[in-house]
Amino acid sequence: GENVEQHPSTLSVQEGDSAVIKCTYSDSASNYFPWYKQELGKRPQLIIDIRSNVGEKKDQRIAVTLNKTAKHFSLHITETQPEDSAVYFCAASIGDYKLSFGAGTTVTVRA
Amino acid sequence: NAGVTQTPKFQVLKTGQSMTLQCAQDMNHNSMYWYRQDPGMGLRLIYYSASEGTTDKGEVPNGYNVSRLNKREFSLRLESAAPSQTSVYFCASRGAGANVLTFGAGSRLTVL
């Protein structure tokens, strides 16, 4: 099955700085790569996703990049704010049914 | 519009006891999923149901059974609970042709 590795496991940034989380996947057939954000005690929620036919996607302060050759994708958060503090999960899937998640990155934004 | 509803929210079991986690969605979604979340291990897929009447194993199915009772409901059963099954369990659903997983609020299970 698909194996997704996520780094770093924890990330502390100063408010206003950028945060970058990186993930690698094992199966070159994977074609869908979402990112979920989970605030403390809450359920995971989709924040951005990308398909394998696109190299980059942006949504306000959030962007995701995909390198199919290297089988890795990254989440970039610019101008971080306290409300960006959360656990972020990357995921990958082949087709639509089964998502394999990374282990998560705990992001702390320091005021 | 409740989305995905899971019950119970909290449960404490003794080793060997059985229980069923219930999940219902009101979004007319075809696919439903059960994940477990453990510290440092992310979300791991236990079982999923691509459509009503079908179920398939995920990454960590041992010790669990599921039932897709109808299009709305997907239950997860622990026949003989073990301490290794202490976890937070999330149910999720996905509509046909859509990619987004909608998660329930989670069920925290402790097995003593």
PDB file of C-alpha atoms in Angstrom, chain B residues 18-102:
ATOM      1  CA  SER B  18     -17.209  -5.596  23.233  1.00  0.00           C
ATOM      2  CA  MET B  19     -18.732  -2.420  21.906  1.00  0.00           C
ATOM      3  CA  THR B  20     -19.967  -0.734  18.748  1.00  0.00           C
ATOM      4  CA  LEU B  21     -19.162   2.777  17.579  1.00  0.00           C
ATOM      5  CA  GLN B  22     -21.985   4.300  15.584  1.00  0.00           C
ATOM      6  CA  CYS B  23     -21.650   6.711  12.693  1.00  0.00           C
ATOM      7  CA  ALA B  24     -24.326   8.402  10.618  1.00  0.00           C
ATOM      8  CA  GLN B  25     -24.157  11.016   7.871  1.00  0.00           C
ATOM      9  CA  ASP B  26     -26.965  13.093   6.440  1.00  0.00           C
ATOM     10  CA  MET B  27     -25.190  14.354   3.299  1.00  0.00           C
ATOM     11  CA  ASN B  28     -26.222  11.472   1.016  1.00  0.00           C
ATOM     12  CA  HIS B  29     -22.561  10.471   0.685  1.00  0.00           C
ATOM     13  CA  ASN B  30     -21.692   7.166  -0.955  1.00  0.00           C
ATOM     14  CA  SER B  31     -18.389   6.416   0.797  1.00  0.00           C
ATOM     15  CA  MET B  32     -17.755   6.089   4.517  1.00  0.00           C
ATOM     16  CA  TYR B  33     -14.574   5.426   6.492  1.00  0.00           C
ATOM     17  CA  TRP B  34     -13.295   4.571   9.952  1.00  0.00           C
ATOM     18  CA  TYR B  35      -9.899   5.903  11.019  1.00  0.00           C
ATOM     19  CA  ARG B  36      -8.018   5.677  14.291  1.00  0.00           C
ATOM     20  CA  GLN B  37      -5.698   8.424  15.493  1.00  0.00           C
ATOM     21  CA  ASP B  38      -2.764   7.711  17.763  1.00  0.00           C
ATOM     22  CA  PRO B  39      -0.020  10.144  18.850  1.00  0.00           C
ATOM     23  CA  GLY B  40       2.806  10.278  16.323  1.00  0.00           C
ATOM     24  CA  MET B  41       1.039   7.933  13.904  1.00  0.00           C
ATOM     25  CA  GLY B  42      -1.432  10.148  12.136  1.00  0.00           C
ATOM     26  CA  LEU B  43      -4.744   8.791  10.913  1.00  0.00           C
ATOM     27  CA  ARG B  44      -4.785   5.126   9.965  1.00  0.00           C
ATOM     28  CA  LEU B  45      -7.602   3.611   7.945  1.00  0.00           C
ATOM     29  CA  ILE B  46      -9.338   0.698   9.645  1.00  0.00           C
ATOM     30  CA  TYR B  47     -12.158  -0.106   7.206  1.00  0.00           C
ATOM     31  CA  TYR B  48     -14.041   1.714   4.512  1.00  0.00           C
ATOM     32  CA  SER B  49     -17.220   1.339   2.506  1.00  0.00           C
ATOM     33  CA  ALA B  50     -17.027   2.679  -1.037  1.00  0.00           C
ATOM     34  CA  SER B  51     -20.776   2.373  -1.458  1.00  0.00           C
ATOM     35  CA  GLU B  52     -23.794   0.909   0.264  1.00  0.00           C
ATOM     36  CA  GLY B  53     -23.457  -2.856   0.461  1.00  0.00           C
ATOM     37  CA  THR B  54     -19.652  -2.988   0.226  1.00  0.00           C
ATOM     38  CA  THR B  55     -16.904  -2.912   2.846  1.00  0.00           C
ATOM     39  CA  ASP B  56     -13.140  -3.303   2.537  1.00  0.00           C
ATOM     40  CA  LYS B  57     -10.163  -3.527   4.851  1.00  0.00           C
ATOM     41  CA  GLY B  58      -7.843  -0.614   5.359  1.00  0.00           C
ATOM     42  CA  GLU B  59      -4.356  -0.533   6.880  1.00  0.00           C
ATOM     43  CA  VAL B  60      -5.200  -1.780  10.392  1.00  0.00           C
ATOM     44  CA  PRO B  61      -8.367  -3.968  10.296  1.00  0.00           C
ATOM     45  CA  ASN B  62      -7.366  -6.641  12.821  1.00  0.00           C
ATOM     46  CA  GLY B  63      -9.633  -6.729  15.865  1.00  0.00           C
ATOM     47  CA  TYR B  64     -12.434  -4.780  14.187  1.00  0.00           C
ATOM     48  CA  ASN B  65     -15.550  -5.485  12.179  1.00  0.00           C
ATOM     49  CA  VAL B  66     -17.822  -3.094  10.324  1.00  0.00           C
ATOM     50  CA  SER B  67     -21.353  -2.956   9.030  1.00  0.00           C
ATOM     51  CA  ARG B  68     -22.707  -0.609   6.385  1.00  0.00           C
ATOM     52  CA  LEU B  69     -26.268  -0.753   7.652  1.00  0.00           C
ATOM     53  CA  ASN B  70     -27.663   1.517   4.940  1.00  0.00           C
ATOM     54  CA  LYS B  71     -26.436   4.523   2.982  1.00  0.00           C
ATOM     55  CA  ARG B  72     -26.432   6.736   6.080  1.00  0.00           C
ATOM     56  CA  GLU B  73     -24.905   4.475   8.721  1.00  0.00           C
ATOM     57  CA  PHE B  74     -21.547   2.746   9.110  1.00  0.00           C
ATOM     58  CA  SER B  75     -20.739   1.076  12.429  1.00  0.00           C
ATOM     59  CA  LEU B  76     -17.432  -0.175  13.841  1.00  0.00           C
ATOM     60  CA  ARG B  77     -17.427  -3.101  16.270  1.00  0.00           C
ATOM     61  CA  LEU B  78     -14.754  -4.263  18.676  1.00  0.00           C
ATOM     62  CA  GLU B  79     -15.585  -7.872  19.591  1.00  0.00           C
ATOM     63  CA  SER B  80     -12.969  -8.297  22.324  1.00  0.00           C
ATOM     64  CA  ALA B  81     -11.314  -5.001  23.216  1.00  0.00           C
ATOM     65  CA  ALA B  82      -7.572  -4.867  23.892  1.00  0.00           C
ATOM     66  CA  PRO B  83      -5.476  -2.054  25.448  1.00  0.00           C
ATOM     67  CA  SER B  84      -3.825  -1.576  22.021  1.00  0.00           C
ATOM     68  CA  GLN B  85      -7.205  -0.369  20.760  1.00  0.00           C
ATOM     69  CA  THR B  86      -7.114   2.651  23.063  1.00  0.00           C
ATOM     70  CA  SER B  87      -7.351   5.492  20.569  1.00  0.00           C
ATOM     71  CA  VAL B  88      -9.457   8.274  19.121  1.00  0.00           C
ATOM     72  CA  TYR B  89     -11.710   6.967  16.367  1.00  0.00           C
ATOM     73  CA  PHE B  90     -12.940   9.140  13.536  1.00  0.00           C
ATOM     74  CA  CYS B  91     -15.698   8.342  11.104  1.00  0.00           C
ATOM     75  CA  ALA B  92     -15.667  10.178   7.769  1.00  0.00           C
ATOM     76  CA  SER B  93     -17.706  10.302   4.613  1.00  0.00           C
ATOM     77  CA  ARG B  94     -17.186  11.407   1.022  1.00  0.00           C
ATOM     78  CA  GLY B  95     -19.666  12.229  -1.721  1.00  0.00           C
ATOM     79  CA  ALA B  96     -19.601  10.728  -5.204  1.00  0.00           C
ATOM     80  CA  GLY B  97     -17.264  12.623  -7.495  1.00  0.00           C
ATOM     81  CA  ALA B  98     -15.909  14.690  -4.600  1.00  0.00           C
ATOM     82  CA  ASN B  99     -12.546  14.457  -2.891  1.00  0.00           C
ATOM     83  CA  VAL B 100     -13.170  16.062   0.479  1.00  0.00           C
ATOM     84  CA  LEU B 101     -13.485  13.827   3.513  1.00  0.00           C
ATOM     85  CA  THR B 102     -15.953  15.151   6.080  1.00  0.00           C
TER      86      THR B 102
END
